[in-house]
mmCIF file of C-alpha atoms in Angstrom:
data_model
loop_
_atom_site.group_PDB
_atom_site.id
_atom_site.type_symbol
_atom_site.label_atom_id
_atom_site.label_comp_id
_atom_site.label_asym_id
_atom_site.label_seq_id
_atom_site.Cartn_x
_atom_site.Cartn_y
_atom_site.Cartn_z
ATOM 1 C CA UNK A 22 119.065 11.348 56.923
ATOM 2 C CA UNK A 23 121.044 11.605 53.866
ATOM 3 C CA UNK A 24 120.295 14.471 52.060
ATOM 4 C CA UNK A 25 116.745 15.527 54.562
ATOM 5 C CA UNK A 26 118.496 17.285 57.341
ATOM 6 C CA UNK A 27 116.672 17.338 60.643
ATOM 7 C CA UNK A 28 116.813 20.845 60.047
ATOM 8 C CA UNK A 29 115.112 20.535 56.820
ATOM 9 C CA UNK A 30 112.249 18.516 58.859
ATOM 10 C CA UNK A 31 111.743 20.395 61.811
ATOM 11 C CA UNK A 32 108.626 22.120 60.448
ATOM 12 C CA UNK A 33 106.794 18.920 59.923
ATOM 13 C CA UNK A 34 108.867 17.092 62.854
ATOM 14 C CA UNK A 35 106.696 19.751 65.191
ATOM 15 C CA UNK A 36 103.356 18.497 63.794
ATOM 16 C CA UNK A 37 103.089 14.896 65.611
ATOM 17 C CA UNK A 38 99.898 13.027 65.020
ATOM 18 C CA UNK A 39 101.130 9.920 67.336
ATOM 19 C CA UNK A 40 104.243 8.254 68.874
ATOM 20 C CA UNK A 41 103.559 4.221 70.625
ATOM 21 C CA UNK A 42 105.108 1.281 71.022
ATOM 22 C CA UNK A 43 101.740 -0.666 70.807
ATOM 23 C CA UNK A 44 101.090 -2.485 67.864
ATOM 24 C CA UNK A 45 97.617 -2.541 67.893
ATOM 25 C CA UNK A 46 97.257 0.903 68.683
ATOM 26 C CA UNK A 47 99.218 2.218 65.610
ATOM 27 C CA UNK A 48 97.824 0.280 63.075
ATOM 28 C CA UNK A 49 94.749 2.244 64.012
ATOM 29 C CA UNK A 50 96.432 5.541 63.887
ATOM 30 C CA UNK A 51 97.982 5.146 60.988
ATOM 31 C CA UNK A 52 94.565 3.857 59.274
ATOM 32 C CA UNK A 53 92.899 6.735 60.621
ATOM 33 C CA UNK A 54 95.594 9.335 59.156
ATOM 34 C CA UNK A 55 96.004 7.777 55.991
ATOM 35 C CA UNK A 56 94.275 4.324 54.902
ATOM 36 C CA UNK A 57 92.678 1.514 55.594
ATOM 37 C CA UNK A 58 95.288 -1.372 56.142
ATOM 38 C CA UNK A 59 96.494 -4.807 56.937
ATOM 39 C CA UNK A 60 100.092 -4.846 59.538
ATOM 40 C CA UNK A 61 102.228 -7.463 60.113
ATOM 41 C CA UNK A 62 104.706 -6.811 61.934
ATOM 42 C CA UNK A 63 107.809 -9.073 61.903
ATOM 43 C CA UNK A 64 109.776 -8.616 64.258
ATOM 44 C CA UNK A 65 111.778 -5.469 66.243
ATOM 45 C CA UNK A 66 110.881 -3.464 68.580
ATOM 46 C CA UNK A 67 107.846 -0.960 68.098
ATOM 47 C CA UNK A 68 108.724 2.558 67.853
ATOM 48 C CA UNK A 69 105.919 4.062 65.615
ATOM 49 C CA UNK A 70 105.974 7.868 65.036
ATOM 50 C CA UNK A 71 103.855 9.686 62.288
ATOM 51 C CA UNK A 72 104.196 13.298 61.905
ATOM 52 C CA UNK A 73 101.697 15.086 59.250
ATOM 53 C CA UNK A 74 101.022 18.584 58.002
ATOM 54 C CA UNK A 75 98.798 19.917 54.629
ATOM 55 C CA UNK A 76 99.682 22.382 52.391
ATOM 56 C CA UNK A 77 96.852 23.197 50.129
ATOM 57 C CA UNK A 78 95.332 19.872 48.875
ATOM 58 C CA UNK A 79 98.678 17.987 49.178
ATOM 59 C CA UNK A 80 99.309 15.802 52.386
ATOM 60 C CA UNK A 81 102.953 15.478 53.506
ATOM 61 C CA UNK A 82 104.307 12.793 56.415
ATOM 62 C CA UNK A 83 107.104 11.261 58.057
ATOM 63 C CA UNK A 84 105.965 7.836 59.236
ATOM 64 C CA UNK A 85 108.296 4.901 60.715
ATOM 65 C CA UNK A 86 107.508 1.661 62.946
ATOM 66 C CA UNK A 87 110.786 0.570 64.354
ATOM 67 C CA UNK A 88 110.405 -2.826 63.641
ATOM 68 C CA UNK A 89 110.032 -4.725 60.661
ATOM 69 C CA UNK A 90 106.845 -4.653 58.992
ATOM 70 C CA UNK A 91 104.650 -5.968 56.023
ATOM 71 C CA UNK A 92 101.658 -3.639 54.752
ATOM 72 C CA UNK A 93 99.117 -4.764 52.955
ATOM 73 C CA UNK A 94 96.459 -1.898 51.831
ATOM 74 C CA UNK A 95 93.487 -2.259 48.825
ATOM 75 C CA UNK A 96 94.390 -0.214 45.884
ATOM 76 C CA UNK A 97 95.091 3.608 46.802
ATOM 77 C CA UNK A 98 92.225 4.568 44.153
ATOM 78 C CA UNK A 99 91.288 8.351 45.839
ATOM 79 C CA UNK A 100 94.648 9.532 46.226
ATOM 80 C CA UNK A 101 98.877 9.106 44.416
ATOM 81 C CA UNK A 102 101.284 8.191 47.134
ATOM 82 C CA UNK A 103 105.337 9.290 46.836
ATOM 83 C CA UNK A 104 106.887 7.513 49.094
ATOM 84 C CA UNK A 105 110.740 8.379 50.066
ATOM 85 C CA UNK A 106 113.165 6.217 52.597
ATOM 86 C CA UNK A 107 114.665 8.554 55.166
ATOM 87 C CA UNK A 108 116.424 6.182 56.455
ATOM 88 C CA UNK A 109 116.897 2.420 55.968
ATOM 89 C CA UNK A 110 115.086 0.332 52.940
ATOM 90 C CA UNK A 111 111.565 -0.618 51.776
ATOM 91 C CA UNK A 112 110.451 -3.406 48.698
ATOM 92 C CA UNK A 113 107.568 -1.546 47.559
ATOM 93 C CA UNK A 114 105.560 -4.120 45.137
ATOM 94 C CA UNK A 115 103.268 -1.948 42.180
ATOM 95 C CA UNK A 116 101.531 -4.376 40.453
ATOM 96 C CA UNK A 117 104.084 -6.501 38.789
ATOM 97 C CA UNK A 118 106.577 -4.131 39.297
ATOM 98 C CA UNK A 119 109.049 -3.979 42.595
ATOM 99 C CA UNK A 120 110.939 -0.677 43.541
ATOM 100 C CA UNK A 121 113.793 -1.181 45.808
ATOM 101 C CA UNK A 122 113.404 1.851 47.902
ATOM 102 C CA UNK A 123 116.253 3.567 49.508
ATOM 103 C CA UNK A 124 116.998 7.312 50.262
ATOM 104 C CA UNK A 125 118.289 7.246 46.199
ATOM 105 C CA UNK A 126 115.440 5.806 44.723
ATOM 106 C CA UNK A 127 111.940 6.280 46.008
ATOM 107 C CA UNK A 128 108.333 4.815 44.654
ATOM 108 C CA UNK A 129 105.318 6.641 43.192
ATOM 109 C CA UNK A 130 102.455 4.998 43.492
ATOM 110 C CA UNK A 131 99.931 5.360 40.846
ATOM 111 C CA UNK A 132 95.835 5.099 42.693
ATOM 112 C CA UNK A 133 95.150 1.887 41.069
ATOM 113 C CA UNK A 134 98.092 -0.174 41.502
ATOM 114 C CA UNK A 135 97.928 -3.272 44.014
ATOM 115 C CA UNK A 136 100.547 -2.872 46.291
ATOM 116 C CA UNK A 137 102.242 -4.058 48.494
ATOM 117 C CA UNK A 138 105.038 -2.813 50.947
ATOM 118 C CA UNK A 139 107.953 -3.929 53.033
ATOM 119 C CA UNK A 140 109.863 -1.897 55.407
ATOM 120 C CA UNK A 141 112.706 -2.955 56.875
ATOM 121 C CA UNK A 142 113.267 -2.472 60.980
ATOM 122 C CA UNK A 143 113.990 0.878 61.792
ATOM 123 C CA UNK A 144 112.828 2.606 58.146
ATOM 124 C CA UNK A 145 111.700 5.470 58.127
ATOM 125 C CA UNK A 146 109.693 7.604 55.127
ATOM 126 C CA UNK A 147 108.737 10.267 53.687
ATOM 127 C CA UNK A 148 105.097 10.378 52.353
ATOM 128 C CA UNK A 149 103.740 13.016 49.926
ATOM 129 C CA UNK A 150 100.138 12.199 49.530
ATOM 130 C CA UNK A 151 98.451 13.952 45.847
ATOM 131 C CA UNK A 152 94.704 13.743 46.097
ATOM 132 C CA UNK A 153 93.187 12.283 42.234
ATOM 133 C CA UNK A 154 90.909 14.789 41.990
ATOM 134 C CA UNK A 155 93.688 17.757 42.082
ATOM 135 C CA UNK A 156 95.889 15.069 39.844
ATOM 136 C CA UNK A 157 93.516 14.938 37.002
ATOM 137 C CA UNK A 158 92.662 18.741 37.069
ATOM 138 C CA UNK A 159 96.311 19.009 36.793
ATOM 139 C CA UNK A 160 96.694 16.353 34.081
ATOM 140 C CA UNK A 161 94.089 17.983 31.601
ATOM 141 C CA UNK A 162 95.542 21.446 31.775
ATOM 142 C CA UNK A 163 99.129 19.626 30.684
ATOM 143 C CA UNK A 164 97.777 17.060 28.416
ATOM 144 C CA UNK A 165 94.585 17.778 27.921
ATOM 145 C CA UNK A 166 92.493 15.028 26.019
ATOM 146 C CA UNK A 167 95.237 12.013 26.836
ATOM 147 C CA UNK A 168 94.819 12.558 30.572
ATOM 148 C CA UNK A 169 90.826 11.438 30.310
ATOM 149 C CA UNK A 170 92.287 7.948 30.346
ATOM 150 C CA UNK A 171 93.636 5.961 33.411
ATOM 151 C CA UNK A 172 96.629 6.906 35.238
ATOM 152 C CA UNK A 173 99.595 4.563 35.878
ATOM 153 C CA UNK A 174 103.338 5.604 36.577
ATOM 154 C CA UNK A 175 106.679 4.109 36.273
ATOM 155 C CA UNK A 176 106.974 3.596 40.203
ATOM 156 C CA UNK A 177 111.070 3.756 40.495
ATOM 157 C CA UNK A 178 111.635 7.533 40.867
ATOM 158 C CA UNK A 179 115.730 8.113 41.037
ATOM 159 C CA UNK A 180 116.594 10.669 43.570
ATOM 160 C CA UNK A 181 120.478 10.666 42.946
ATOM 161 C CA UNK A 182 119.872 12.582 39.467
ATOM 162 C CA UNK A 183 119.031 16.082 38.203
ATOM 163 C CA UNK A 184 115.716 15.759 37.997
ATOM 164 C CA UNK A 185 115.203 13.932 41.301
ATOM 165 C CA UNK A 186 117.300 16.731 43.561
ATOM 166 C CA UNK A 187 114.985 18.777 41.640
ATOM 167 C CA UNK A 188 111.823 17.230 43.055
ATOM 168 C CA UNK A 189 113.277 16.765 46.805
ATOM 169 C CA UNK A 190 114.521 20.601 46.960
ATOM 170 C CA UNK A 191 110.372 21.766 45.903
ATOM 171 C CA UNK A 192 108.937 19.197 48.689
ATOM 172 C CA UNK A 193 112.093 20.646 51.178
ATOM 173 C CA UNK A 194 110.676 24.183 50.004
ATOM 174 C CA UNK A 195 107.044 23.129 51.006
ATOM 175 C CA UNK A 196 108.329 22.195 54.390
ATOM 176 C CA UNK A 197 109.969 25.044 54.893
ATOM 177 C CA UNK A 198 107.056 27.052 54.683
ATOM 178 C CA UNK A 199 104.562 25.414 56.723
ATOM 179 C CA UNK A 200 105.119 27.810 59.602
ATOM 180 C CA UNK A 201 103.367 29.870 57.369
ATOM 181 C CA UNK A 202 100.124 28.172 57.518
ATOM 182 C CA UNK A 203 99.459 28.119 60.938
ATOM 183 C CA UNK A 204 97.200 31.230 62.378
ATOM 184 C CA UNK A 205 98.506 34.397 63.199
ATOM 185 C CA UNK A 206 101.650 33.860 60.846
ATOM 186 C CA UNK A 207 102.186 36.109 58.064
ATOM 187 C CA UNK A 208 100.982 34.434 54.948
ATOM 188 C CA UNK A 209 102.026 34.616 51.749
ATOM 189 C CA UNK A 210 99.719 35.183 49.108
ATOM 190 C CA UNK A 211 97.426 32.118 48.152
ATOM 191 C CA UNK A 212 98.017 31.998 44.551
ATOM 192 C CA UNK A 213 101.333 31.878 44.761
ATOM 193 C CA UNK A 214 101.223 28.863 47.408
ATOM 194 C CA UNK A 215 98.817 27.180 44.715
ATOM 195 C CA UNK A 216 101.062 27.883 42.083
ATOM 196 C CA UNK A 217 104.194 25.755 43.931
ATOM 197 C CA UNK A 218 101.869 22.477 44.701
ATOM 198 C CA UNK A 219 101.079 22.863 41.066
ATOM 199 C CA UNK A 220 104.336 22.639 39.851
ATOM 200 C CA UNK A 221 105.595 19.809 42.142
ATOM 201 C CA UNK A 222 102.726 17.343 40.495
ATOM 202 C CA UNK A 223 103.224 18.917 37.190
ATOM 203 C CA UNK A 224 107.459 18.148 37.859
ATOM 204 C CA UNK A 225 106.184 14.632 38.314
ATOM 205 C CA UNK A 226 104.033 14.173 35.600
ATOM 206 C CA UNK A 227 106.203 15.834 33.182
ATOM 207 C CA UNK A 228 109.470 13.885 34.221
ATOM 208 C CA UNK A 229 108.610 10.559 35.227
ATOM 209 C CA UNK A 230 106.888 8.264 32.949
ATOM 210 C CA UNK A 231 103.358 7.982 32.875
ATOM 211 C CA UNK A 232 100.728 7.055 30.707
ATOM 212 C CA UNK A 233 99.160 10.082 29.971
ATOM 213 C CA UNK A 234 102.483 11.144 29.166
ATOM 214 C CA UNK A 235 103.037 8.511 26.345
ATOM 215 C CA UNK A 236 99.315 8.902 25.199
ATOM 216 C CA UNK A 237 100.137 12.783 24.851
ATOM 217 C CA UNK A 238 103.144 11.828 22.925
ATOM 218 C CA UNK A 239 105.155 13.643 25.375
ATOM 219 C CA UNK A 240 107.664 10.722 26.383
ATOM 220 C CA UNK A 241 110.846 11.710 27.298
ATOM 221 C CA UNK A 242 113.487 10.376 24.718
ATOM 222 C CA UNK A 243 115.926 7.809 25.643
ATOM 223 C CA UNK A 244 119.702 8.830 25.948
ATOM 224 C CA UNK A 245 120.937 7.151 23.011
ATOM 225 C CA UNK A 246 123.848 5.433 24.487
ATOM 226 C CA UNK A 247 121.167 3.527 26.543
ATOM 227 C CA UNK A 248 119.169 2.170 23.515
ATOM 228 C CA UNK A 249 122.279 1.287 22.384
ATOM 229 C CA UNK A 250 123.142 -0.225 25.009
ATOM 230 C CA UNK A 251 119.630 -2.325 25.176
ATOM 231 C CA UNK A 252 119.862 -3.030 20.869
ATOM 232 C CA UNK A 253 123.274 -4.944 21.068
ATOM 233 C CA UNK A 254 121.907 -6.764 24.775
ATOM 234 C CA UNK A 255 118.953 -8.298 21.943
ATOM 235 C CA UNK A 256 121.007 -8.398 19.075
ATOM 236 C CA UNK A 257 123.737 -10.870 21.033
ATOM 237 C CA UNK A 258 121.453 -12.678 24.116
ATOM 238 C CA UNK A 259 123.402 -16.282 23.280
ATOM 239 C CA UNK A 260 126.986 -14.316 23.721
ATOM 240 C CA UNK A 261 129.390 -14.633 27.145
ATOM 241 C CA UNK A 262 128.514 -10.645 27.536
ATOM 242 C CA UNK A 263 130.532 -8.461 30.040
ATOM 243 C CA UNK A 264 129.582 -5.236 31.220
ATOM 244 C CA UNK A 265 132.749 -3.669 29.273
ATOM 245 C CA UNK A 266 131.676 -5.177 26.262
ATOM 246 C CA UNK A 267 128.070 -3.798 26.499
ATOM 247 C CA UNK A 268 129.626 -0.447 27.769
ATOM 248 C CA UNK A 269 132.040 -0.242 24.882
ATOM 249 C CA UNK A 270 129.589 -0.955 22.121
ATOM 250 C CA UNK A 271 127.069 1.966 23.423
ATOM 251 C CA UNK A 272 129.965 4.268 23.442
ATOM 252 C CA UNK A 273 130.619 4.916 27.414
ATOM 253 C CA UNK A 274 132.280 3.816 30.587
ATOM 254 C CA UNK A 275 130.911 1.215 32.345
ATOM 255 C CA UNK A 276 130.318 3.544 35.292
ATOM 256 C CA UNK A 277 128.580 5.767 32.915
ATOM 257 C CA UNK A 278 126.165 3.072 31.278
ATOM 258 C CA UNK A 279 125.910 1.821 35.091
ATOM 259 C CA UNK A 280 124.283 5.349 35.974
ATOM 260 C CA UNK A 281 122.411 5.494 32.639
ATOM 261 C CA UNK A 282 120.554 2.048 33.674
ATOM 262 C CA UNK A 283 120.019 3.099 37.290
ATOM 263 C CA UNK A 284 118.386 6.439 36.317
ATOM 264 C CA UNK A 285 116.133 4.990 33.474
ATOM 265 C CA UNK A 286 115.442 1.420 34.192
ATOM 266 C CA UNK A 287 116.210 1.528 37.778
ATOM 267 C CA UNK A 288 118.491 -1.297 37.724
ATOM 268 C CA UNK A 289 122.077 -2.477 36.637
ATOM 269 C CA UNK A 290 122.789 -3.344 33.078
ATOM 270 C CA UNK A 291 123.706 -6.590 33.779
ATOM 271 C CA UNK A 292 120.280 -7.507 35.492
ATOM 272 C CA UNK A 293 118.598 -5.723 32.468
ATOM 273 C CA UNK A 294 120.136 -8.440 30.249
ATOM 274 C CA UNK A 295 119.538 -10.875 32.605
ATOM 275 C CA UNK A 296 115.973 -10.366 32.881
ATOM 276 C CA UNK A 297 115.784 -9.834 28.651
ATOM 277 C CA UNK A 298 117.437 -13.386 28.378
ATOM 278 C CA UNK A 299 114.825 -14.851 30.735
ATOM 279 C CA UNK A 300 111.349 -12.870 28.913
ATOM 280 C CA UNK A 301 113.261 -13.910 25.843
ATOM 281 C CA UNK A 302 113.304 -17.653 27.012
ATOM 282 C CA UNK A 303 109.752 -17.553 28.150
ATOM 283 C CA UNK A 304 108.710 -16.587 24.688
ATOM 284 C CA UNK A 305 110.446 -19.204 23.359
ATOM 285 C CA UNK A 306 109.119 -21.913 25.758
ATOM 286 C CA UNK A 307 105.549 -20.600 24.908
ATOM 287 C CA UNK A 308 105.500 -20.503 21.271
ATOM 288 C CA UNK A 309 107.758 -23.901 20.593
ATOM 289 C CA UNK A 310 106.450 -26.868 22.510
ATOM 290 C CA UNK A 311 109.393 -28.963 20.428
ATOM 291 C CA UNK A 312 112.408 -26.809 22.374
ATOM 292 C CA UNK A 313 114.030 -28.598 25.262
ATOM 293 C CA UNK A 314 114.725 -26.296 28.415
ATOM 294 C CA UNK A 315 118.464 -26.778 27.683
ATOM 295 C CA UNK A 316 118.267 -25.578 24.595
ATOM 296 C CA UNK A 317 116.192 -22.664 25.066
ATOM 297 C CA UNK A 318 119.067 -22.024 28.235
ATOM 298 C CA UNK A 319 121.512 -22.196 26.149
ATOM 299 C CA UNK A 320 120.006 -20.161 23.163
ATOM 300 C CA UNK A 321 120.044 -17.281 25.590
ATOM 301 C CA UNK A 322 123.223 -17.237 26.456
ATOM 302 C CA UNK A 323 122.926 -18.952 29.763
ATOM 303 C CA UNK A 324 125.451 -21.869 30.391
ATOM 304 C CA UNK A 325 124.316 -23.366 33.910
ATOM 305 C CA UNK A 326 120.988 -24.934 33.695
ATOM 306 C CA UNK A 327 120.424 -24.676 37.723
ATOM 307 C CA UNK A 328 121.002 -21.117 37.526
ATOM 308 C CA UNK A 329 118.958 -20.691 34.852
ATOM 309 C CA UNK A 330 115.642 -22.715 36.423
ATOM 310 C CA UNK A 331 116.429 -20.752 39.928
ATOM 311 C CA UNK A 332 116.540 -16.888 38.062
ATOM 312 C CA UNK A 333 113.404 -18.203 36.058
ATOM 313 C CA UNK A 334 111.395 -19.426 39.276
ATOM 314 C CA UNK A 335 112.485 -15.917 40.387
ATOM 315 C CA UNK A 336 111.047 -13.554 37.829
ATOM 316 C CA UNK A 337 108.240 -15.724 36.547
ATOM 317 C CA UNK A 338 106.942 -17.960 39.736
ATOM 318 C CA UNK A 339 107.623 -21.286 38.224
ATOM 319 C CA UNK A 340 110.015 -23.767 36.832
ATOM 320 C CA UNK A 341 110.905 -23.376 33.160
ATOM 321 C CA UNK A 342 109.560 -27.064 32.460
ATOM 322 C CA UNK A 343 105.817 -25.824 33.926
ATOM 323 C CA UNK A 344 106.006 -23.159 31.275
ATOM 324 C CA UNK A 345 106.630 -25.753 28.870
ATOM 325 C CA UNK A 346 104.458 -28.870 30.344
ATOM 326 C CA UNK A 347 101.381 -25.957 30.123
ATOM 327 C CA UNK A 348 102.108 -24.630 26.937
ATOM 328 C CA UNK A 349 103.369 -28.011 25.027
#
């Protein structure tokens, strides 16, 4: 299960809520253990299994359906959901942002994000669930005044990094004690339980960007080489840019930079400057009725005016000429 051994597991594995193969049946189960939801299931066979366990106020799962699915559920609003891919891949859509999760990258899911999610056939997932309540009491004692405000996270949480083993060895530890909890085990004491689910939100709220974060002024800085990186991308949009080029002018390898972009922006650099050539041309098409699409295209460095239209339909859900026939 790359990198979540079955050994690892076996403490929640033992806690089974349900197994079916009836679709009806676990869309109810699964509402009942964790929310309120619309299924569609797309094809597969159905081979649902959800396995839960709580340790103090935090809820962790394993959850999979076998077969292909679309989920649909209203804004999380009591509760933060983690979700990480055991196995297989998920497009988890946060607002107007999409994680594509994998057992490297997995999605946090602020409460008030709409969202939606879908799972390939035969994914399976790891679900931490983080009540609010405990969230915000956890917030104010790190940030104090800046966590008052709303709550929203940068949902792409890199797994394959430093601070991402970091996060999957504390949940692994959590597992591993669950034997613990159940009656007539020896115990260990209760503030020192407390004291780990502390620090696994407080590893989250302190390492992956958040609002209350930022408003704190308590944003992690940028590795240089990646504003660099990012500067010369804006500085030279109209340019036939290669990833060496970029690469070279930020001072690293283009395996290096590749990393860099994956960890940060969770995506390649070469998408990055993709999708900065496209906002850049939207701009552009909004604020200068007089511009032609093909000169706009071409003003951002992109030479094919079909590929252009089809990556803009893509990121922005129309043609580049609707931008323009609205705006003009």
């Amino acid at each position: 299960m790359h990198g979540w051994s079955r050994l690892t597991l076996a403490p929640l594995l033992k806690r089974r809520v349900f197994s079916s193969t009836q679709q009806d049946e676990t869309r109810t189960l699964v509402s009942e253990a964790l929310k309120e939801h619309r299924l569609t299931w797309k094809g597969g066979r159905v081979d649902a299994e959800l396995n839960r366990a709580r340790f103090g106020s935090l809820t962790v799962c394993t959850l999979r359906y076998g077969a292909e699915v679309h989920i649909e559920p209203d804004r999380l609003q009591d509760f933060m959901l983690v979700q990480v891919p055991l196995r297989g891949r998920a497009c988890i859509e946060c607002g107007s942002d999409r994680v594509d999760a994998d057992p490297d990258c997995a999605a946090v899911i602020a409460p008030n994000r709409p969202l939606r999610l879908h799972w390939e056939a035969g994914c399976e997932q790891l679900l931490l669930k983080i009540p609010r309540g405990k969230l915000e009491a956890i917030g104010l004692r790190a940030f104090g005044e800046a966590a008052t405000g709303p709550l929203d996270f940068s949902p792409a949480l890199r797994l394959d990094t430093p601070i991402g083993a970091a996060w999957c060895s504390m949940v692994a530890s959590l597992i591993h004690l669950l034997p613990t909890l159940d009656d007539g085990a020896p115990r260990p004491p209760a503030a020192w339980l407390e004291h780990l689910e502390d620090t696994l939100m407080l590893h989250l709220l302190y390492n992956q960007p958040n609002s209350w974060q930022a408003r704190a002024g308590l944003a992690p800085a940028l590795p240089r080489r990646l504003t660099l990186a990012e500067s010369y991308m804006r500085e030279h949009l109209s340019a036939p840019l290669t990833l060496i080029d970029i690469a070279r002018h930020a001072g690293a390898s283009a395996s290096a930079l590749t990393r860099l972009f994956q960890e940060h922006r969770d995506t390649t650099p070469m998408n990055a400057l993709r999708a900065l050539r496209l906002d850049t041309a939207r701009q552009k098409l909004k604020s200068n009725a007089g511009a032609s699409v093909t000169e706009v295209a071409l003003g951002v460095g992109f030479g094919h005016l079909g590929r252009f239209s089809e990556y803009y339909r893509e990121r922005f859900g129309e043609l580049p000429r609707e931008t323009r026939r609205v705006t003009g």
